[in-house]
XYZ file of N, CA, C and O in Angstrom:
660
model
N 0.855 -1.182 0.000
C 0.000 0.000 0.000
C 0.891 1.231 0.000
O 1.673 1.598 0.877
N 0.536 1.926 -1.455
C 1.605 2.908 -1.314
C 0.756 4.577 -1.292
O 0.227 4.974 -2.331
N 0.719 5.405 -0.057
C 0.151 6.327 -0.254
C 0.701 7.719 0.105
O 0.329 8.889 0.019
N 1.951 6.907 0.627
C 2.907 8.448 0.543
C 3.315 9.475 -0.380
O 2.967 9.135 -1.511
N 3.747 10.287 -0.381
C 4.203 11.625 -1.615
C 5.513 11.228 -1.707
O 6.083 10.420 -0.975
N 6.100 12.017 -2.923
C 7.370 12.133 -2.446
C 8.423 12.772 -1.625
O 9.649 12.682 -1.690
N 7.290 13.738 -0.481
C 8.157 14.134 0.878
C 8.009 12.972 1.564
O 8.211 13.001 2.778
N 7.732 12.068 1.094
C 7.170 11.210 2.497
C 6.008 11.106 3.460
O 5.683 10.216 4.246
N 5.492 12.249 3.172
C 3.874 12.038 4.444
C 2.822 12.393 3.196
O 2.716 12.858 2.061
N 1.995 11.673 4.557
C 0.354 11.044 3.730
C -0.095 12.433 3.295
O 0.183 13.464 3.908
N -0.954 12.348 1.964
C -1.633 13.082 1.839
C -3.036 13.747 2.717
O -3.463 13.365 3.806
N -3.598 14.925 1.787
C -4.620 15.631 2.732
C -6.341 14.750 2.288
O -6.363 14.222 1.176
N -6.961 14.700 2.701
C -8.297 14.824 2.001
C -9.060 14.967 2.538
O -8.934 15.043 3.760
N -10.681 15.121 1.729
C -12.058 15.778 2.230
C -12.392 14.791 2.812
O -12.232 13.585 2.628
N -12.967 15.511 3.681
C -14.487 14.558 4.782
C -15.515 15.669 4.465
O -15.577 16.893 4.349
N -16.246 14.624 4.394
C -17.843 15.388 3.843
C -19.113 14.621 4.033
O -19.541 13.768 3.256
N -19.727 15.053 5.261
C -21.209 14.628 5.550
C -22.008 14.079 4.110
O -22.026 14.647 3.019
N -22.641 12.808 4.491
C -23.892 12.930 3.523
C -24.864 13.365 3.713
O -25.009 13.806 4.853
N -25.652 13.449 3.076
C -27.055 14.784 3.100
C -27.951 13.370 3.858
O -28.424 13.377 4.995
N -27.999 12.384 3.009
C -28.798 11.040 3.435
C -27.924 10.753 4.699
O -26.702 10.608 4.663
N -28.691 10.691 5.807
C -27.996 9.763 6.974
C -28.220 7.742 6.791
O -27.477 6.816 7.117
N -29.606 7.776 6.119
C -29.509 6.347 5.302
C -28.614 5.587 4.461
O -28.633 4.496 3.891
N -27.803 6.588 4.595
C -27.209 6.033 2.899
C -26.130 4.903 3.377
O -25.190 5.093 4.149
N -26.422 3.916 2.854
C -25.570 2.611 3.100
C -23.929 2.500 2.736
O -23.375 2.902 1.713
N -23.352 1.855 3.851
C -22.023 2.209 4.135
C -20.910 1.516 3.307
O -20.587 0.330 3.236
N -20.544 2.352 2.854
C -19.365 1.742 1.560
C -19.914 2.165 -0.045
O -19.334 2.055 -1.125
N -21.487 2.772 0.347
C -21.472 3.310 -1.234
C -21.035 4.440 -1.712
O -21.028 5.569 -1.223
N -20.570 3.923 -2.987
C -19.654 5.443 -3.490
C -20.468 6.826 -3.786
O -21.627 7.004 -4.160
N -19.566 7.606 -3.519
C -20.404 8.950 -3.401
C -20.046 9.155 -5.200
O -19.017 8.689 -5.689
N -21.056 9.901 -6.002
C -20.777 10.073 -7.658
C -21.402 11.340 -7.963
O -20.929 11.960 -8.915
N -22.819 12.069 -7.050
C -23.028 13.370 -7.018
C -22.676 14.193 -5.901
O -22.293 13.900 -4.769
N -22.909 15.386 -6.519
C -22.299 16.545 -5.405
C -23.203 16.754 -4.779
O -22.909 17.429 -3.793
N -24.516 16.432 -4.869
C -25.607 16.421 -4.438
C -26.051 15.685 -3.442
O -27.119 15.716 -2.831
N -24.980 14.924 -3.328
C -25.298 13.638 -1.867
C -24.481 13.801 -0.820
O -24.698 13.103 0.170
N -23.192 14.901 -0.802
C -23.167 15.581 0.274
C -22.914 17.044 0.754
O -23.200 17.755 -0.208
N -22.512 17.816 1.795
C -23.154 19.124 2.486
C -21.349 19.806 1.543
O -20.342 19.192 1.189
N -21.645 20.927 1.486
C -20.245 21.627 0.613
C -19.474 21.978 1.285
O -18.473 22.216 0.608
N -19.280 22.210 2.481
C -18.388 22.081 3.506
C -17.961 21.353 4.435
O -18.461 21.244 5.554
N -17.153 20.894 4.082
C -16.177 19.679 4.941
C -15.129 20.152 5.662
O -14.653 21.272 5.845
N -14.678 18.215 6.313
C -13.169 18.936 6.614
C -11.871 18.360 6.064
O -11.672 17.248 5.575
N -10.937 19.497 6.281
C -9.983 18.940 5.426
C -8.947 18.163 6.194
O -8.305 18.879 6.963
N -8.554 16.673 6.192
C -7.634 15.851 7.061
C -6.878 15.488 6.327
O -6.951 15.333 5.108
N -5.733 15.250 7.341
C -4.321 15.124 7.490
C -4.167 13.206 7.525
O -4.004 12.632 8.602
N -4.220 12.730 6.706
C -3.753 10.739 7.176
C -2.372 11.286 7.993
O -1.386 11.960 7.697
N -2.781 10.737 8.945
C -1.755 9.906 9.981
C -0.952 9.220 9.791
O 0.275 9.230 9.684
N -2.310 8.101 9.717
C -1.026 6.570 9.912
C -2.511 5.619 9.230
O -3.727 5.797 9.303
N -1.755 4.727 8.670
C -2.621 3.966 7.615
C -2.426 2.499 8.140
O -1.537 2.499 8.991
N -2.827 1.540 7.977
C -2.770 0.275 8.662
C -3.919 -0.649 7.972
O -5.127 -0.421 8.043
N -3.289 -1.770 7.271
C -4.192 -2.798 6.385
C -4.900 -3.632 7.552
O -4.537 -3.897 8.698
N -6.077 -3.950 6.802
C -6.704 -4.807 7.590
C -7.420 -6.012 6.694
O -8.143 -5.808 5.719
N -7.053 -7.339 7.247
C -7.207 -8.298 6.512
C -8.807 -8.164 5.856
O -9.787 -7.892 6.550
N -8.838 -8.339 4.825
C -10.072 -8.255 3.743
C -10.994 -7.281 4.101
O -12.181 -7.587 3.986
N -10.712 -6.184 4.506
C -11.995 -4.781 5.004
C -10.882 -3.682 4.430
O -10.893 -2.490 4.737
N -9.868 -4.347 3.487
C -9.241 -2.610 2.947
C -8.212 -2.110 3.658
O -7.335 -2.918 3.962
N -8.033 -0.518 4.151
C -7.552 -0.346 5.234
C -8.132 0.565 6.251
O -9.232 1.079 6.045
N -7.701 0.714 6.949
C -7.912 1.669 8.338
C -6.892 2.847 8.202
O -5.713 2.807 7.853
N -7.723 3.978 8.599
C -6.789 5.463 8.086
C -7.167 6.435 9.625
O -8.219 6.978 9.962
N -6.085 6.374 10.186
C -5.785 7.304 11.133
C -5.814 8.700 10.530
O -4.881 8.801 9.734
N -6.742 10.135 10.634
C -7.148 11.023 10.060
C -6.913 12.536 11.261
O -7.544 12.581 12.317
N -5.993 13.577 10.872
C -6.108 14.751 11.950
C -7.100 15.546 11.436
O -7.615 15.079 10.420
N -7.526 16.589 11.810
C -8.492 17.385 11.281
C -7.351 18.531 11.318
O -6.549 18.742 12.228
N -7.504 19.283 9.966
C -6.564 20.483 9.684
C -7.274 21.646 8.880
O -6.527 22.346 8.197
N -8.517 21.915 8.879
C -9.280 22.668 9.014
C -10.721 22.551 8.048
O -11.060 21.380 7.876
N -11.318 23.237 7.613
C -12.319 23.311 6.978
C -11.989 23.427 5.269
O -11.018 23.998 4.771
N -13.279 22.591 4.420
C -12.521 23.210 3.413
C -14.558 23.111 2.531
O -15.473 22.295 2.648
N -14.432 24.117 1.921
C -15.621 24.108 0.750
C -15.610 23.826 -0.824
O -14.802 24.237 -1.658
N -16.290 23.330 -0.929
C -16.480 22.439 -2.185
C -16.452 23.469 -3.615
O -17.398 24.255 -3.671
N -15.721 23.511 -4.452
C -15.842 25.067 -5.433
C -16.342 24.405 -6.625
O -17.172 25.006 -7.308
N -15.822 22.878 -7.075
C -16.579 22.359 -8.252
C -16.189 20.962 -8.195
O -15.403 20.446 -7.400
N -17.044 20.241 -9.436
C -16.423 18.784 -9.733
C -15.201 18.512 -10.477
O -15.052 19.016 -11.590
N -14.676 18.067 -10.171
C -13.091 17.275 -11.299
C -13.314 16.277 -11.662
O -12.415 15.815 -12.363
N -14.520 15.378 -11.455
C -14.783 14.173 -11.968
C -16.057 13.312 -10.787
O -16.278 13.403 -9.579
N -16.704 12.436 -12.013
C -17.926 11.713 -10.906
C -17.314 10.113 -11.039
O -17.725 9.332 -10.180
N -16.574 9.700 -11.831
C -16.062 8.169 -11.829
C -14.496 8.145 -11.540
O -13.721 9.081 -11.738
N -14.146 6.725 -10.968
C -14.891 6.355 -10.441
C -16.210 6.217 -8.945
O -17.037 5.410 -8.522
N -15.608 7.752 -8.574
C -15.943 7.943 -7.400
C -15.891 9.846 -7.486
O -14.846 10.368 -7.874
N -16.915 10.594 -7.152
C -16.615 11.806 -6.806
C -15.353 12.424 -6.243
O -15.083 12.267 -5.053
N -14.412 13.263 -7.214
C -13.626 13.690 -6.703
C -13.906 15.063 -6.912
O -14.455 15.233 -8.001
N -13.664 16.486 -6.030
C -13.882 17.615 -6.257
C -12.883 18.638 -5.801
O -12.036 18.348 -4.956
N -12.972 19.899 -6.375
C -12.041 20.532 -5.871
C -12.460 21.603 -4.915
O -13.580 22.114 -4.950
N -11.766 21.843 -4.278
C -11.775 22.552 -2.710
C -11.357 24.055 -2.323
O -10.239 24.440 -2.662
N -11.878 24.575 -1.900
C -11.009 26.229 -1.234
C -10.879 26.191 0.541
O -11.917 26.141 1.202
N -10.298 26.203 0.834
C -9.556 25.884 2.489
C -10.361 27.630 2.744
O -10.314 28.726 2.186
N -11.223 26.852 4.221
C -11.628 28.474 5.120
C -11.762 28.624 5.702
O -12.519 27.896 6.345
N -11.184 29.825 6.289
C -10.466 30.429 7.364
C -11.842 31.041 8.594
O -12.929 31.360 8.111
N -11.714 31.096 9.474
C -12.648 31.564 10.884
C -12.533 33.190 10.405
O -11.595 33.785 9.875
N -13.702 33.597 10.759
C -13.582 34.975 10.892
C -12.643 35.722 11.874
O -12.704 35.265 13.016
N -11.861 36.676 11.720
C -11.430 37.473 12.631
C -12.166 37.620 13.454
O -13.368 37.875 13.382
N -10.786 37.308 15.298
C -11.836 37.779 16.602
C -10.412 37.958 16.925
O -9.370 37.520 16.439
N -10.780 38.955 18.165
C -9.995 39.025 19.052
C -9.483 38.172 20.117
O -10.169 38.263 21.135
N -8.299 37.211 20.226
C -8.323 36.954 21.046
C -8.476 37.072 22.883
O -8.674 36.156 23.683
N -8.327 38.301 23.096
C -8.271 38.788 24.452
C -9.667 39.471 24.714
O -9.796 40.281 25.632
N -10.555 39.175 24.004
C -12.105 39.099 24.217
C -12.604 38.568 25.606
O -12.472 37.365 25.828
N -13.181 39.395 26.580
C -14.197 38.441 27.656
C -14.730 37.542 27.228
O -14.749 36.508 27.896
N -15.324 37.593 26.030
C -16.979 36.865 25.934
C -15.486 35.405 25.317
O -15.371 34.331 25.907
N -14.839 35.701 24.434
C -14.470 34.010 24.180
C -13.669 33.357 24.778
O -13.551 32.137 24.661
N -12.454 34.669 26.103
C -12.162 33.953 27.325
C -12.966 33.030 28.407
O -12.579 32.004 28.968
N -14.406 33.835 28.537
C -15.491 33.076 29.799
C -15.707 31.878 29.026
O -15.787 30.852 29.702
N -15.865 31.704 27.298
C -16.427 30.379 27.305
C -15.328 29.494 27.243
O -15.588 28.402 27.748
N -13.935 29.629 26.690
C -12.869 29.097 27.091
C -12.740 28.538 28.288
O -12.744 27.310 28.207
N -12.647 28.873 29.170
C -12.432 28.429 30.909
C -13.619 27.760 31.358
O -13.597 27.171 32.439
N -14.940 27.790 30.452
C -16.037 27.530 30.386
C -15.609 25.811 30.239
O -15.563 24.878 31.041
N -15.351 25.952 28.873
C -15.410 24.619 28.396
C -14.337 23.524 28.759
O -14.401 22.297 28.841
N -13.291 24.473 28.950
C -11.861 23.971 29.589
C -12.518 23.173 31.374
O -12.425 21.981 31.665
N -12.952 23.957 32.006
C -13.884 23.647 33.290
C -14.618 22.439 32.817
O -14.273 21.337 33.241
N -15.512 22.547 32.049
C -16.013 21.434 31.784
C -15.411 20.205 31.813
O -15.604 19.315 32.642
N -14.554 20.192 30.720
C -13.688 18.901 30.427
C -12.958 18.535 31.778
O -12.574 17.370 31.881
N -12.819 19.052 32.401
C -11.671 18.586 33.417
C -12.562 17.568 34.322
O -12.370 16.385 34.601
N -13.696 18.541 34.707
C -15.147 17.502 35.469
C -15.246 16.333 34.898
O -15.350 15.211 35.392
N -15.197 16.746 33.642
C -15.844 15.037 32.535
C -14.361 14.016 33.155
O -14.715 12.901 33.538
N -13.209 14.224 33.246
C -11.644 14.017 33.544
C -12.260 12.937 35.135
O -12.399 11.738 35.380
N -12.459 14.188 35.841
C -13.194 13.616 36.966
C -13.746 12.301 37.159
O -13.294 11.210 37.507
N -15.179 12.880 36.728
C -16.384 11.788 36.348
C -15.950 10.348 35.786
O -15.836 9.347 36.493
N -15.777 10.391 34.719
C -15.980 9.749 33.563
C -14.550 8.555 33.494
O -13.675 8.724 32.644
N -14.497 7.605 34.304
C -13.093 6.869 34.092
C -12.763 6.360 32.434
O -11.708 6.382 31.799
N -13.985 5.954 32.095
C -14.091 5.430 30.519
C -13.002 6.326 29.858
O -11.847 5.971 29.622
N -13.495 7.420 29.622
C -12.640 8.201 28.490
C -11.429 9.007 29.547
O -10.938 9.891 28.844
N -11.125 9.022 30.194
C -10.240 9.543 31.792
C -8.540 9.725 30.181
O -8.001 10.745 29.753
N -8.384 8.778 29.949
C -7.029 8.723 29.428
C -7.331 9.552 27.971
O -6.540 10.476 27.781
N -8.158 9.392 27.126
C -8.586 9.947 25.975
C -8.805 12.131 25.811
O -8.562 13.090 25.078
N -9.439 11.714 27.164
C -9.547 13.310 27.706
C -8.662 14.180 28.164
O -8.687 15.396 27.973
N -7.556 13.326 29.014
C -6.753 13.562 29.566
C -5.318 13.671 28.298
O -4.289 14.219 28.694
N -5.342 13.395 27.554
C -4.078 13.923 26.280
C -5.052 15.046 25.289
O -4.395 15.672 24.457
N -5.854 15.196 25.313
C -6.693 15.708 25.017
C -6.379 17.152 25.335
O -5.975 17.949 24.489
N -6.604 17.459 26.686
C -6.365 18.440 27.664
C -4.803 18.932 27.602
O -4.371 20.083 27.668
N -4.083 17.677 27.451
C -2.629 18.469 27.402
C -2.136 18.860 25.959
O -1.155 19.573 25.752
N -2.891 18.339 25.042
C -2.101 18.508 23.512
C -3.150 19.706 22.944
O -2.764 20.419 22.018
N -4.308 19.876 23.453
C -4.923 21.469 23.247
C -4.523 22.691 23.026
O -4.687 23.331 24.065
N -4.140 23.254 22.305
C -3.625 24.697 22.603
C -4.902 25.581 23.345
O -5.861 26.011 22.705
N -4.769 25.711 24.409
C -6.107 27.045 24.696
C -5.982 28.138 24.742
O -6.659 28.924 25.406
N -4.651 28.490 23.693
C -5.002 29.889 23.185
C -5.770 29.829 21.720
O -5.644 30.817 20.997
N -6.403 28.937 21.346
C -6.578 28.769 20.161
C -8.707 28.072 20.430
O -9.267 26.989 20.605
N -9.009 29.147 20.331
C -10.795 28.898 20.536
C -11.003 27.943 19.485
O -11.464 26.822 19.697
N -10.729 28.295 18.554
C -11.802 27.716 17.313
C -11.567 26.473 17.394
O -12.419 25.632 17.105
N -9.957 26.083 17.943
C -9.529 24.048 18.007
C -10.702 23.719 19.307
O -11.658 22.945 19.263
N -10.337 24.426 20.223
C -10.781 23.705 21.385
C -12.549 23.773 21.289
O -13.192 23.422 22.278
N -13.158 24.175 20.219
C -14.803 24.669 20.185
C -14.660 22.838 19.227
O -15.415 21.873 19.348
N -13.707 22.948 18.558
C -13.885 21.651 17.370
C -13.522 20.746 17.861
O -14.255 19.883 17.377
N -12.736 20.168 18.662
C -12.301 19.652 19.730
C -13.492 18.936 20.985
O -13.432 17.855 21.570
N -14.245 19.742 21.048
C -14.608 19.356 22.057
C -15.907 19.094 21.319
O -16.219 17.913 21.472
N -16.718 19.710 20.629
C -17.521 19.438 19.702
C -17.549 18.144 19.211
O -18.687 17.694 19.072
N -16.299 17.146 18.796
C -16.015 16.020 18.535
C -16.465 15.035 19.369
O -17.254 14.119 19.138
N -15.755 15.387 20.566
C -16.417 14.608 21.588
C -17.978 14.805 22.171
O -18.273 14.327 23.266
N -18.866 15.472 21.444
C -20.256 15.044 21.925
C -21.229 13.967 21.326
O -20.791 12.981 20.735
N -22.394 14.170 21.482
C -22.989 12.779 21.065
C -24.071 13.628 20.513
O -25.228 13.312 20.791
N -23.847 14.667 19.764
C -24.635 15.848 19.390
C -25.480 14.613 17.677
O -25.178 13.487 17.281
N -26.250 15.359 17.321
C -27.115 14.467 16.052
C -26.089 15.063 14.503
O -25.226 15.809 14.964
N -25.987 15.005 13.505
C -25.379 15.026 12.002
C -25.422 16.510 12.241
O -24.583 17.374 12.495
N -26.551 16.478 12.086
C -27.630 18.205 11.545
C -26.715 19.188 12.357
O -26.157 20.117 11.772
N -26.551 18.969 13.806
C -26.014 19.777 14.592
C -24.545 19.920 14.343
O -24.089 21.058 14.231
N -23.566 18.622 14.221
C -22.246 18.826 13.612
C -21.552 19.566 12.788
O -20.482 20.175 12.815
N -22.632 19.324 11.851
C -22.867 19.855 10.040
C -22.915 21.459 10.649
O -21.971 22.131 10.235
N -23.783 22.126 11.489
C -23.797 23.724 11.543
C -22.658 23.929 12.034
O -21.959 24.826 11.563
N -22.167 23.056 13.210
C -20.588 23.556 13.971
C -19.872 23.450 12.735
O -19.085 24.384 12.586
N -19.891 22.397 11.554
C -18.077 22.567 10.831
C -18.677 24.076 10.293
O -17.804 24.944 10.251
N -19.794 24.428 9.952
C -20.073 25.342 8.462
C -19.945 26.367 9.682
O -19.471 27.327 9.074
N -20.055 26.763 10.943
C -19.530 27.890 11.791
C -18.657 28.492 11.801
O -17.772 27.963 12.475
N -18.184 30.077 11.075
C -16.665 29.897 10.978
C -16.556 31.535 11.580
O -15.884 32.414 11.041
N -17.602 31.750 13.148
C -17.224 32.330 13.753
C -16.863 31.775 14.989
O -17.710 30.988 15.411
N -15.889 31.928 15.699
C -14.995 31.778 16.809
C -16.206 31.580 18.202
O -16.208 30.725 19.088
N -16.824 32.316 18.046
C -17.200 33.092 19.886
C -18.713 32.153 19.439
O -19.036 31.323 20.290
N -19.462 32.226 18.408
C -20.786 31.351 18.150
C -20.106 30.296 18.552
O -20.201 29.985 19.739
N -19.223 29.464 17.612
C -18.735 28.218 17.811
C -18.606 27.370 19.477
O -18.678 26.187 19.812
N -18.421 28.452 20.110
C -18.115 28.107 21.402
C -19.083 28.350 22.354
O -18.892 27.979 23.512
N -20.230 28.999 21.988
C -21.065 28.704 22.475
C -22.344 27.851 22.241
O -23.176 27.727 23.140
């Protein structure tokens, strides 16, 4: 399995909601119409075969990206992308410091509580930058058990201080 470049690291690609939450798993996407135009754009990790299911793709999230047109529908939808950026905020804002310490507070309780995810949360907490709202709003956003619909408005959110609240 060869999916490196020639620097050596994995390429980037789209993640992109389907519009159908029905839609059966492993079918190929071929219109633009079957999913939402803003995705996100990930980083492969680390890739790892798995006997007769293909492979398994370790994925970072490295920001948002919107859909600008098609490059092709066979064999599989491929499209091209514009990477986008959060609106300007201030960082040294009250309103997105309180929800910062807000949410930061939070997590630590869940740290508390919660032995299940205790280790998951806990690198979590240290590899965070919390000078950086918009990771820790996406970040933590990840970890809820929120419905599609609701996800789908957080990625397409690309103000800072909404996001976090």
């Amino acid at each position: 399995l060869k999916l490196k470049n020639e620097s050596g690291s994995y390429p980037h690609i789209g993640l992109f909601l389907t519009k159908d939450r029905q839609m059966e798993e492993g079918k190929l996407i071929q219109n633009l119409d079957e999913i939402h135009e803003i995705g996100c754009l990930g980083q492969i990790v680390h890739v790892q075969g798995v006997q007769q299911l293909g492979m398994q793709l370790l994925v970072a999230g490295a920001g948002r990206v919107l859909v600008t047109g098609v490059v092709r529908n066979e064999p599989f939808l491929t499209v091209s992308v514009e990477r986008l950026n959060d609106k300007p905020f201030d960082p040294t804002d009250k309103i997105i410091k309180a929800w910062m310490l807000e949410v930061m507070s939070t997590l630590k309780s869940i740290v508390k509580l919660e032995h299940l995810f205790k280790e998951q949360l806990q690198t979590i907490l240290n590899q965070v930058d919390v000078s950086n709202p918009g990771l820790l709003a996406d970040i933590t956003t990840s970890m809820t058990t929120a419905d599609r619909s609701s996800l789908q408005k957080v990625l397409e959110c690309l103000d800072v201080q909404e996001r976090l609240s």
